[in-house]
Amino acid sequence: MKRDAEEFDAFYAASAQRVLGHLSAMTGSRAEAEDAVAEAYARAWDRWASVRECDSPEAWVRRVAYRIAVSAWRKAVNRLRAHRREAAGQQVEATSVDHVAVVSALRRISAEQRRVVVLHHLVGLSVTEIAAEIGCNVNTVKTRLARGRRALAVHLSDDAYETTGGGGQ
């Protein structure tokens, strides 16, 4: 049991911040992501004997965390809005204008598109890996990725930035 705990602790230390970053980008809310990631790691520990045998225990945790977040959205729409209002008023030091623009743009595209864009561009998964992780076919991932990129481009264009009040008015 001690060896299992040490192995799990090493897995957690190596992956938790990365998974939290990925899920934060997918959900658009760090608070929601923190809750879901904590629960996912708790579930991973409960099932560590089988989770460690997965091709990618990190992908398992990320997938479970995403499902937990989606479930929370369905159960508590009002709570999600409250977290977003709270997070919107917080100032984060050393956050670049580009980072803020990308996070804002990610929040404006569909959840399905946001998920594949984050998994591909921030996590670094291939289209095939994304399809396996989210349980759909490769063509669906490609379509969501292409549409997500187009939607992001619209929200990240200089014209969109200026019309939303970011252009130094």
CSV table of N, CA and C in Angstrom, one decimal:
chain,number,residue,atom,x,y,z
A,1,MET,N,0.8,-1.2,0.0
A,1,MET,CA,0.0,0.0,0.0
A,1,MET,C,0.9,1.3,0.0
A,2,LYS,N,2.0,1.2,0.8
A,2,LYS,CA,2.9,2.4,0.8
A,2,LYS,C,3.5,2.7,-0.5
A,3,ARG,N,3.8,1.6,-1.3
A,3,ARG,CA,4.4,1.8,-2.6
A,3,ARG,C,3.4,2.4,-3.5
A,4,ASP,N,2.1,1.9,-3.4
A,4,ASP,CA,1.0,2.5,-4.2
A,4,ASP,C,0.9,4.0,-3.9
A,5,ALA,N,0.9,4.4,-2.7
A,5,ALA,CA,0.7,5.8,-2.3
A,5,ALA,C,1.9,6.6,-2.8
A,6,GLU,N,3.1,6.1,-2.8
A,6,GLU,CA,4.2,6.8,-3.3
A,6,GLU,C,4.1,7.0,-4.8
A,7,GLU,N,3.7,5.9,-5.5
A,7,GLU,CA,3.5,6.0,-6.9
A,7,GLU,C,2.5,7.0,-7.3
A,8,PHE,N,1.3,6.9,-6.6
A,8,PHE,CA,0.3,7.9,-6.9
A,8,PHE,C,0.7,9.3,-6.6
A,9,ASP,N,1.4,9.5,-5.5
A,9,ASP,CA,1.9,10.9,-5.2
A,9,ASP,C,2.8,11.4,-6.3
A,10,ALA,N,3.6,10.6,-6.8
A,10,ALA,CA,4.5,11.0,-7.9
A,10,ALA,C,3.7,11.3,-9.1
A,11,PHE,N,2.7,10.5,-9.4
A,11,PHE,CA,1.9,10.7,-10.6
A,11,PHE,C,1.1,12.1,-10.4
A,12,TYR,N,0.6,12.3,-9.2
A,12,TYR,CA,-0.1,13.5,-8.9
A,12,TYR,C,0.8,14.7,-9.1
A,13,ALA,N,2.0,14.7,-8.5
A,13,ALA,CA,2.9,15.8,-8.5
A,13,ALA,C,3.3,16.1,-9.9
A,14,ALA,N,3.4,15.1,-10.8
A,14,ALA,CA,3.9,15.3,-12.2
A,14,ALA,C,2.8,15.8,-13.1
A,15,SER,N,1.5,15.6,-12.7
A,15,SER,CA,0.5,15.8,-13.7
A,15,SER,C,-0.6,16.8,-13.2
A,16,ALA,N,-0.8,17.1,-12.0
A,16,ALA,CA,-1.9,17.8,-11.5
A,16,ALA,C,-2.0,19.3,-12.0
A,17,GLN,N,-0.9,20.0,-12.0
A,17,GLN,CA,-0.9,21.4,-12.5
A,17,GLN,C,-1.2,21.4,-14.0
A,18,ARG,N,-0.7,20.5,-14.8
A,18,ARG,CA,-1.0,20.4,-16.2
A,18,ARG,C,-2.5,20.1,-16.5
A,19,VAL,N,-3.0,19.1,-15.7
A,19,VAL,CA,-4.4,18.8,-15.9
A,19,VAL,C,-5.3,19.9,-15.5
A,20,LEU,N,-4.9,20.6,-14.4
A,20,LEU,CA,-5.7,21.8,-14.0
A,20,LEU,C,-5.7,22.9,-15.1
A,21,GLY,N,-4.5,23.1,-15.6
A,21,GLY,CA,-4.4,24.1,-16.7
A,21,GLY,C,-5.3,23.7,-17.9
A,22,HIS,N,-5.3,22.5,-18.3
A,22,HIS,CA,-6.0,22.0,-19.4
A,22,HIS,C,-7.5,22.2,-19.1
A,23,LEU,N,-8.0,21.7,-18.0
A,23,LEU,CA,-9.4,21.8,-17.6
A,23,LEU,C,-9.8,23.2,-17.5
A,24,SER,N,-9.0,24.1,-16.9
A,24,SER,CA,-9.3,25.5,-16.8
A,24,SER,C,-9.6,26.1,-18.2
A,25,ALA,N,-8.8,25.7,-19.1
A,25,ALA,CA,-9.0,26.2,-20.5
A,25,ALA,C,-10.3,25.7,-21.1
A,26,MET,N,-10.5,24.4,-20.8
A,26,MET,CA,-11.7,23.8,-21.4
A,26,MET,C,-13.0,24.3,-20.8
A,27,THR,N,-13.0,24.6,-19.5
A,27,THR,CA,-14.2,25.1,-18.8
A,27,THR,C,-14.4,26.6,-18.8
A,28,GLY,N,-13.2,27.3,-18.9
A,28,GLY,CA,-13.3,28.7,-18.8
A,28,GLY,C,-13.4,29.2,-17.4
A,29,SER,N,-13.3,28.3,-16.4
A,29,SER,CA,-13.4,28.7,-15.0
A,29,SER,C,-12.4,27.9,-14.2
A,30,ARG,N,-11.4,28.6,-13.6
A,30,ARG,CA,-10.4,27.9,-12.8
A,30,ARG,C,-11.1,27.3,-11.5
A,31,ALA,N,-12.0,28.0,-10.9
A,31,ALA,CA,-12.7,27.5,-9.7
A,31,ALA,C,-13.4,26.1,-10.0
A,32,GLU,N,-14.1,26.1,-11.1
A,32,GLU,CA,-14.8,24.8,-11.5
A,32,GLU,C,-13.8,23.8,-11.8
A,33,ALA,N,-12.7,24.1,-12.5
A,33,ALA,CA,-11.7,23.2,-12.9
A,33,ALA,C,-11.0,22.6,-11.6
A,34,GLU,N,-10.7,23.5,-10.6
A,34,GLU,CA,-10.1,23.0,-9.4
A,34,GLU,C,-11.0,21.9,-8.7
A,35,ASP,N,-12.3,22.2,-8.6
A,35,ASP,CA,-13.2,21.3,-8.0
A,35,ASP,C,-13.2,19.9,-8.7
A,36,ALA,N,-13.3,20.0,-10.0
A,36,ALA,CA,-13.4,18.8,-10.9
A,36,ALA,C,-12.1,18.0,-10.8
A,37,VAL,N,-11.0,18.7,-10.9
A,37,VAL,CA,-9.7,18.0,-10.9
A,37,VAL,C,-9.5,17.3,-9.6
A,38,ALA,N,-9.8,18.0,-8.5
A,38,ALA,CA,-9.6,17.4,-7.1
A,38,ALA,C,-10.5,16.1,-7.0
A,39,GLU,N,-11.7,16.2,-7.5
A,39,GLU,CA,-12.6,15.0,-7.4
A,39,GLU,C,-12.0,13.9,-8.4
A,40,ALA,N,-11.5,14.2,-9.5
A,40,ALA,CA,-11.0,13.2,-10.5
A,40,ALA,C,-9.8,12.5,-9.9
A,41,TYR,N,-8.9,13.3,-9.2
A,41,TYR,CA,-7.7,12.6,-8.6
A,41,TYR,C,-8.2,11.7,-7.4
A,42,ALA,N,-9.2,12.1,-6.7
A,42,ALA,CA,-9.7,11.3,-5.6
A,42,ALA,C,-10.2,10.0,-6.2
A,43,ARG,N,-11.0,10.1,-7.3
A,43,ARG,CA,-11.5,8.9,-7.9
A,43,ARG,C,-10.3,8.0,-8.5
A,44,ALA,N,-9.3,8.7,-9.0
A,44,ALA,CA,-8.2,7.9,-9.5
A,44,ALA,C,-7.5,7.2,-8.4
A,45,TRP,N,-7.3,7.8,-7.2
A,45,TRP,CA,-6.7,7.1,-6.1
A,45,TRP,C,-7.6,5.9,-5.7
A,46,ASP,N,-8.9,6.1,-5.6
A,46,ASP,CA,-9.8,5.0,-5.3
A,46,ASP,C,-9.6,3.8,-6.2
A,47,ARG,N,-9.3,4.0,-7.5
A,47,ARG,CA,-9.2,3.0,-8.5
A,47,ARG,C,-7.7,2.9,-9.0
A,48,TRP,N,-6.8,3.3,-8.2
A,48,TRP,CA,-5.4,3.4,-8.7
A,48,TRP,C,-4.9,2.1,-9.3
A,49,ALA,N,-5.3,0.9,-8.7
A,49,ALA,CA,-4.8,-0.3,-9.3
A,49,ALA,C,-5.1,-0.5,-10.7
A,50,SER,N,-6.3,0.0,-11.2
A,50,SER,CA,-6.7,-0.2,-12.6
A,50,SER,C,-6.3,1.1,-13.4
A,51,VAL,N,-6.3,2.3,-12.8
A,51,VAL,CA,-6.0,3.5,-13.5
A,51,VAL,C,-4.5,3.5,-13.9
A,52,ARG,N,-3.7,3.0,-13.0
A,52,ARG,CA,-2.2,3.0,-13.4
A,52,ARG,C,-1.9,2.1,-14.5
A,53,GLU,N,-2.8,1.2,-14.8
A,53,GLU,CA,-2.6,0.3,-15.9
A,53,GLU,C,-3.1,0.8,-17.3
A,54,CYS,N,-3.8,2.0,-17.2
A,54,CYS,CA,-4.3,2.6,-18.5
A,54,CYS,C,-3.1,3.0,-19.3
A,55,ASP,N,-3.3,3.2,-20.6
A,55,ASP,CA,-2.3,3.7,-21.5
A,55,ASP,C,-1.8,5.1,-21.0
A,56,SER,N,-2.7,5.9,-20.5
A,56,SER,CA,-2.4,7.2,-20.0
A,56,SER,C,-3.2,7.5,-18.8
A,57,PRO,N,-2.7,7.3,-17.6
A,57,PRO,CA,-3.5,7.7,-16.4
A,57,PRO,C,-3.9,9.2,-16.4
A,58,GLU,N,-3.0,10.0,-17.0
A,58,GLU,CA,-3.3,11.4,-17.0
A,58,GLU,C,-4.5,11.7,-17.9
A,59,ALA,N,-4.6,11.0,-19.0
A,59,ALA,CA,-5.8,11.2,-19.9
A,59,ALA,C,-7.0,10.7,-19.1
A,60,TRP,N,-6.9,9.6,-18.4
A,60,TRP,CA,-8.0,9.1,-17.6
A,60,TRP,C,-8.5,10.2,-16.6
A,61,VAL,N,-7.6,10.8,-15.9
A,61,VAL,CA,-8.0,11.8,-14.9
A,61,VAL,C,-8.6,13.0,-15.6
A,62,ARG,N,-8.0,13.5,-16.8
A,62,ARG,CA,-8.5,14.6,-17.5
A,62,ARG,C,-9.9,14.3,-18.0
A,63,ARG,N,-10.1,13.1,-18.5
A,63,ARG,CA,-11.5,12.8,-19.0
A,63,ARG,C,-12.5,12.7,-17.9
A,64,VAL,N,-12.1,12.2,-16.7
A,64,VAL,CA,-13.0,12.1,-15.6
A,64,VAL,C,-13.3,13.5,-15.1
A,65,ALA,N,-12.3,14.3,-15.0
A,65,ALA,CA,-12.4,15.7,-14.5
A,65,ALA,C,-13.4,16.5,-15.5
A,66,TYR,N,-13.2,16.3,-16.8
A,66,TYR,CA,-14.1,17.0,-17.7
A,66,TYR,C,-15.6,16.5,-17.5
A,67,ARG,N,-15.8,15.2,-17.3
A,67,ARG,CA,-17.1,14.7,-17.1
A,67,ARG,C,-17.7,15.2,-15.8
A,68,ILE,N,-16.9,15.4,-14.8
A,68,ILE,CA,-17.4,15.9,-13.5
A,68,ILE,C,-17.8,17.4,-13.7
A,69,ALA,N,-17.0,18.1,-14.4
A,69,ALA,CA,-17.3,19.5,-14.7
A,69,ALA,C,-18.6,19.7,-15.5
A,70,VAL,N,-18.8,18.8,-16.5
A,70,VAL,CA,-20.0,18.9,-17.3
A,70,VAL,C,-21.2,18.6,-16.4
A,71,SER,N,-21.1,17.6,-15.6
A,71,SER,CA,-22.2,17.2,-14.7
A,71,SER,C,-22.5,18.3,-13.7
A,72,ALA,N,-21.5,19.0,-13.3
A,72,ALA,CA,-21.7,20.1,-12.4
A,72,ALA,C,-22.4,21.3,-13.1
A,73,TRP,N,-22.1,21.5,-14.4
A,73,TRP,CA,-22.8,22.5,-15.1
A,73,TRP,C,-24.3,22.2,-15.2
A,74,ARG,N,-24.6,21.0,-15.5
A,74,ARG,CA,-26.0,20.6,-15.7
A,74,ARG,C,-26.8,20.7,-14.4
A,75,LYS,N,-26.1,20.4,-13.3
A,75,LYS,CA,-26.8,20.4,-12.0
A,75,LYS,C,-26.9,21.8,-11.4
A,76,ALA,N,-26.0,22.7,-11.7
A,76,ALA,CA,-25.9,24.0,-11.0
A,76,ALA,C,-25.5,25.1,-12.0
A,77,VAL,N,-26.4,25.5,-12.9
A,77,VAL,CA,-26.2,26.6,-13.8
A,77,VAL,C,-26.0,27.9,-13.0
A,78,ASN,N,-26.7,28.1,-12.1
A,78,ASN,CA,-26.6,29.3,-11.3
A,78,ASN,C,-25.3,29.4,-10.5
A,79,ARG,N,-24.8,28.3,-10.0
A,79,ARG,CA,-23.5,28.3,-9.4
A,79,ARG,C,-22.4,28.6,-10.3
A,80,LEU,N,-22.5,28.1,-11.5
A,80,LEU,CA,-21.5,28.4,-12.6
A,80,LEU,C,-21.4,29.9,-12.9
A,81,ARG,N,-22.6,30.5,-13.0
A,81,ARG,CA,-22.6,31.9,-13.3
A,81,ARG,C,-22.0,32.7,-12.2
A,82,ALA,N,-22.3,32.3,-10.9
A,82,ALA,CA,-21.7,33.0,-9.8
A,82,ALA,C,-20.2,32.9,-9.8
A,83,HIS,N,-19.7,31.7,-10.1
A,83,HIS,CA,-18.2,31.5,-10.2
A,83,HIS,C,-17.6,32.4,-11.3
A,84,ARG,N,-18.3,32.5,-12.4
A,84,ARG,CA,-17.8,33.3,-13.5
A,84,ARG,C,-17.8,34.8,-13.1
A,85,ARG,N,-18.8,35.2,-12.5
A,85,ARG,CA,-18.9,36.6,-12.0
A,85,ARG,C,-17.7,36.9,-11.1
A,86,GLU,N,-17.5,36.0,-10.1
A,86,GLU,CA,-16.4,36.1,-9.2
A,86,GLU,C,-15.1,36.1,-9.8
A,87,ALA,N,-14.9,35.2,-10.8
A,87,ALA,CA,-13.6,35.1,-11.4
A,87,ALA,C,-13.3,36.3,-12.3
A,88,ALA,N,-14.4,36.9,-12.9
A,88,ALA,CA,-14.2,38.0,-13.8
A,88,ALA,C,-13.7,39.2,-13.1
A,89,GLY,N,-14.0,39.4,-11.9
A,89,GLY,CA,-13.5,40.5,-11.1
A,89,GLY,C,-12.1,40.4,-10.5
A,90,GLN,N,-11.6,39.2,-10.6
A,90,GLN,CA,-10.2,39.0,-10.0
A,90,GLN,C,-9.2,39.4,-10.9
A,91,GLN,N,-8.1,40.0,-10.4
A,91,GLN,CA,-7.0,40.4,-11.2
A,91,GLN,C,-5.9,39.4,-11.0
A,92,VAL,N,-5.3,39.0,-12.1
A,92,VAL,CA,-4.2,38.0,-12.0
A,92,VAL,C,-2.9,38.7,-12.5
A,93,GLU,N,-1.9,38.7,-11.6
A,93,GLU,CA,-0.7,39.3,-12.0
A,93,GLU,C,0.0,38.5,-13.1
A,94,ALA,N,0.8,39.2,-13.9
A,94,ALA,CA,1.6,38.7,-15.0
A,94,ALA,C,0.8,38.0,-16.0
A,95,THR,N,-0.5,38.4,-16.2
A,95,THR,CA,-1.3,37.8,-17.3
A,95,THR,C,-1.2,38.8,-18.4
A,96,SER,N,-0.8,38.2,-19.6
A,96,SER,CA,-0.6,39.1,-20.7
A,96,SER,C,-1.9,39.4,-21.4
A,97,VAL,N,-1.9,40.4,-22.2
A,97,VAL,CA,-3.1,40.8,-23.0
A,97,VAL,C,-3.5,39.6,-23.9
A,98,ASP,N,-2.5,39.0,-24.5
A,98,ASP,CA,-2.8,37.9,-25.4
A,98,ASP,C,-3.4,36.7,-24.7
A,99,HIS,N,-3.0,36.4,-23.5
A,99,HIS,CA,-3.6,35.3,-22.7
A,99,HIS,C,-5.1,35.7,-22.4
A,100,VAL,N,-5.3,36.9,-22.0
A,100,VAL,CA,-6.7,37.3,-21.7
A,100,VAL,C,-7.5,37.2,-22.9
A,101,ALA,N,-7.0,37.6,-24.1
A,101,ALA,CA,-7.8,37.5,-25.3
A,101,ALA,C,-8.1,36.1,-25.7
A,102,VAL,N,-7.1,35.2,-25.5
A,102,VAL,CA,-7.3,33.8,-25.9
A,102,VAL,C,-8.4,33.1,-25.0
A,103,VAL,N,-8.2,33.4,-23.7
A,103,VAL,CA,-9.2,32.8,-22.7
A,103,VAL,C,-10.6,33.4,-23.0
A,104,SER,N,-10.7,34.7,-23.3
A,104,SER,CA,-12.0,35.3,-23.6
A,104,SER,C,-12.6,34.6,-24.9
A,105,ALA,N,-11.7,34.5,-25.9
A,105,ALA,CA,-12.2,33.9,-27.2
A,105,ALA,C,-12.6,32.4,-26.9
A,106,LEU,N,-11.9,31.7,-26.1
A,106,LEU,CA,-12.2,30.3,-25.8
A,106,LEU,C,-13.6,30.2,-25.2
A,107,ARG,N,-13.9,31.2,-24.3
A,107,ARG,CA,-15.2,31.2,-23.7
A,107,ARG,C,-16.4,31.4,-24.6
A,108,ARG,N,-16.1,32.0,-25.8
A,108,ARG,CA,-17.1,32.4,-26.7
A,108,ARG,C,-17.4,31.3,-27.8
A,109,ILE,N,-16.6,30.2,-27.8
A,109,ILE,CA,-16.9,29.2,-28.8
A,109,ILE,C,-17.6,28.0,-28.0
A,110,SER,N,-18.2,27.1,-28.8
A,110,SER,CA,-19.0,26.0,-28.2
A,110,SER,C,-18.0,25.2,-27.3
A,111,ALA,N,-18.7,24.5,-26.3
A,111,ALA,CA,-17.9,23.6,-25.4
A,111,ALA,C,-17.2,22.5,-26.2
A,112,GLU,N,-17.8,21.9,-27.2
A,112,GLU,CA,-17.2,20.9,-27.9
A,112,GLU,C,-16.0,21.3,-28.7
A,113,GLN,N,-16.1,22.5,-29.3
A,113,GLN,CA,-15.0,23.1,-30.1
A,113,GLN,C,-13.9,23.5,-29.1
A,114,ARG,N,-14.2,24.1,-28.0
A,114,ARG,CA,-13.2,24.5,-27.0
A,114,ARG,C,-12.5,23.3,-26.5
A,115,ARG,N,-13.2,22.2,-26.2
A,115,ARG,CA,-12.5,21.0,-25.7
A,115,ARG,C,-11.5,20.5,-26.7
A,116,VAL,N,-11.8,20.3,-28.0
A,116,VAL,CA,-10.8,19.8,-28.9
A,116,VAL,C,-9.7,20.8,-29.2
A,117,VAL,N,-10.0,22.1,-29.2
A,117,VAL,CA,-8.9,23.1,-29.4
A,117,VAL,C,-7.9,23.0,-28.3
A,118,VAL,N,-8.4,22.9,-27.1
A,118,VAL,CA,-7.5,22.9,-25.9
A,118,VAL,C,-6.7,21.6,-25.9
A,119,LEU,N,-7.4,20.5,-26.1
A,119,LEU,CA,-6.7,19.2,-26.2
A,119,LEU,C,-5.6,19.1,-27.2
A,120,HIS,N,-5.9,19.7,-28.4
A,120,HIS,CA,-5.0,19.7,-29.5
A,120,HIS,C,-3.8,20.7,-29.3
A,121,HIS,N,-4.2,22.0,-29.0
A,121,HIS,CA,-3.2,23.0,-29.0
A,121,HIS,C,-2.5,23.2,-27.7
A,122,LEU,N,-3.2,23.0,-26.6
A,122,LEU,CA,-2.6,23.2,-25.3
A,122,LEU,C,-2.1,21.9,-24.7
A,123,VAL,N,-2.8,20.8,-24.8
A,123,VAL,CA,-2.4,19.5,-24.3
A,123,VAL,C,-1.4,18.9,-25.2
A,124,GLY,N,-1.6,19.1,-26.5
A,124,GLY,CA,-0.7,18.5,-27.5
A,124,GLY,C,-1.1,17.1,-28.0
A,125,LEU,N,-2.4,16.8,-27.9
A,125,LEU,CA,-2.8,15.5,-28.3
A,125,LEU,C,-3.1,15.5,-29.8
A,126,SER,N,-2.9,14.4,-30.5
A,126,SER,CA,-3.2,14.2,-31.9
A,126,SER,C,-4.7,14.1,-32.0
A,127,VAL,N,-5.2,14.2,-33.3
A,127,VAL,CA,-6.6,14.1,-33.6
A,127,VAL,C,-7.1,12.7,-33.1
A,128,THR,N,-6.3,11.7,-33.4
A,128,THR,CA,-6.6,10.3,-33.0
A,128,THR,C,-6.7,10.2,-31.5
A,129,GLU,N,-5.8,10.7,-30.8
A,129,GLU,CA,-5.8,10.7,-29.3
A,129,GLU,C,-7.0,11.4,-28.8
A,130,ILE,N,-7.4,12.5,-29.4
A,130,ILE,CA,-8.6,13.3,-28.9
A,130,ILE,C,-9.8,12.5,-29.1
A,131,ALA,N,-9.9,11.8,-30.3
A,131,ALA,CA,-11.1,11.0,-30.6
A,131,ALA,C,-11.2,9.9,-29.6
A,132,ALA,N,-10.1,9.3,-29.2
A,132,ALA,CA,-10.2,8.2,-28.2
A,132,ALA,C,-10.6,8.7,-26.9
A,133,GLU,N,-10.0,9.9,-26.5
A,133,GLU,CA,-10.3,10.4,-25.2
A,133,GLU,C,-11.7,10.9,-25.0
A,134,ILE,N,-12.3,11.5,-26.0
A,134,ILE,CA,-13.7,12.0,-25.9
A,134,ILE,C,-14.7,11.1,-26.4
A,135,GLY,N,-14.3,10.0,-27.0
A,135,GLY,CA,-15.3,9.0,-27.5
A,135,GLY,C,-16.1,9.3,-28.7
A,136,CYS,N,-15.4,9.9,-29.7
A,136,CYS,CA,-16.1,10.1,-31.0
A,136,CYS,C,-15.1,9.8,-32.1
A,137,ASN,N,-15.6,9.9,-33.3
A,137,ASN,CA,-14.7,9.5,-34.4
A,137,ASN,C,-13.7,10.7,-34.8
A,138,VAL,N,-12.7,10.3,-35.6
A,138,VAL,CA,-11.7,11.2,-36.0
A,138,VAL,C,-12.2,12.4,-36.8
A,139,ASN,N,-13.2,12.1,-37.7
A,139,ASN,CA,-13.8,13.2,-38.5
A,139,ASN,C,-14.5,14.2,-37.7
A,140,THR,N,-15.2,13.7,-36.7
A,140,THR,CA,-15.9,14.7,-35.8
A,140,THR,C,-14.9,15.6,-35.1
A,141,VAL,N,-13.8,15.0,-34.7
A,141,VAL,CA,-12.7,15.9,-34.0
A,141,VAL,C,-12.2,16.9,-35.0
A,142,LYS,N,-11.9,16.4,-36.2
A,142,LYS,CA,-11.4,17.3,-37.3
A,142,LYS,C,-12.3,18.5,-37.6
A,143,THR,N,-13.6,18.1,-37.6
A,143,THR,CA,-14.6,19.2,-37.9
A,143,THR,C,-14.7,20.2,-36.8
A,144,ARG,N,-14.8,19.7,-35.5
A,144,ARG,CA,-14.8,20.6,-34.4
A,144,ARG,C,-13.6,21.4,-34.3
A,145,LEU,N,-12.4,20.8,-34.6
A,145,LEU,CA,-11.2,21.6,-34.5
A,145,LEU,C,-11.2,22.7,-35.6
A,146,ALA,N,-11.6,22.4,-36.8
A,146,ALA,CA,-11.6,23.4,-37.9
A,146,ALA,C,-12.6,24.5,-37.5
A,147,ARG,N,-13.8,24.1,-37.1
A,147,ARG,CA,-14.8,25.1,-36.7
A,147,ARG,C,-14.3,25.9,-35.5
A,148,GLY,N,-13.7,25.3,-34.6
A,148,GLY,CA,-13.2,26.0,-33.4
A,148,GLY,C,-12.1,27.0,-33.7
A,149,ARG,N,-11.2,26.6,-34.6
A,149,ARG,CA,-10.2,27.5,-35.1
A,149,ARG,C,-10.8,28.8,-35.8
A,150,ARG,N,-11.8,28.5,-36.7
A,150,ARG,CA,-12.4,29.6,-37.4
A,150,ARG,C,-13.1,30.5,-36.4
A,151,ALA,N,-13.8,30.0,-35.4
A,151,ALA,CA,-14.5,30.8,-34.4
A,151,ALA,C,-13.5,31.6,-33.6
A,152,LEU,N,-12.4,31.0,-33.2
A,152,LEU,CA,-11.4,31.7,-32.4
A,152,LEU,C,-10.8,32.8,-33.3
A,153,ALA,N,-10.6,32.6,-34.5
A,153,ALA,CA,-10.0,33.6,-35.4
A,153,ALA,C,-10.9,34.8,-35.4
A,154,VAL,N,-12.2,34.6,-35.5
A,154,VAL,CA,-13.2,35.7,-35.5
A,154,VAL,C,-13.1,36.5,-34.2
A,155,HIS,N,-13.0,35.8,-33.1
A,155,HIS,CA,-13.0,36.5,-31.8
A,155,HIS,C,-11.6,37.1,-31.5
A,156,LEU,N,-10.6,36.6,-32.2
A,156,LEU,CA,-9.2,37.1,-31.9
A,156,LEU,C,-8.8,38.2,-32.9
A,157,SER,N,-9.6,38.4,-33.9
A,157,SER,CA,-9.2,39.4,-34.9
A,157,SER,C,-9.1,40.8,-34.3
A,158,ASP,N,-8.3,41.7,-35.0
A,158,ASP,CA,-8.2,43.0,-34.5
A,158,ASP,C,-9.5,43.8,-34.4
A,159,ASP,N,-10.4,43.5,-35.4
A,159,ASP,CA,-11.7,44.2,-35.5
A,159,ASP,C,-12.5,43.8,-34.3
A,160,ALA,N,-12.5,42.5,-34.0
A,160,ALA,CA,-13.3,42.0,-32.9
A,160,ALA,C,-12.8,42.6,-31.6
A,161,TYR,N,-11.5,42.7,-31.4
A,161,TYR,CA,-10.9,43.3,-30.2
A,161,TYR,C,-11.3,44.7,-30.0
A,162,GLU,N,-11.3,45.5,-31.1
A,162,GLU,CA,-11.6,46.9,-31.0
A,162,GLU,C,-13.1,47.1,-30.8
A,163,THR,N,-14.0,46.3,-31.3
A,163,THR,CA,-15.4,46.5,-31.1
A,163,THR,C,-15.9,46.0,-29.8
A,164,THR,N,-15.1,45.2,-29.0
A,164,THR,CA,-15.4,44.8,-27.7
A,164,THR,C,-14.8,45.7,-26.6
A,165,GLY,N,-14.2,46.8,-27.0
A,165,GLY,CA,-13.7,47.7,-26.1
A,165,GLY,C,-12.2,47.5,-25.7
A,166,GLY,N,-11.6,46.6,-26.4
A,166,GLY,CA,-10.2,46.3,-26.0
A,166,GLY,C,-9.2,47.1,-26.8
A,167,GLY,N,-9.6,47.9,-27.7
A,167,GLY,CA,-8.7,48.6,-28.6
A,167,GLY,C,-8.3,50.0,-28.2
A,168,GLY,N,-8.3,50.3,-26.9
A,168,GLY,CA,-7.8,51.5,-26.4
A,168,GLY,C,-8.8,52.7,-26.6
A,169,GLN,N,-10.1,52.4,-26.5
A,169,GLN,CA,-11.0,53.5,-26.7
A,169,GLN,C,-11.1,54.4,-25.6
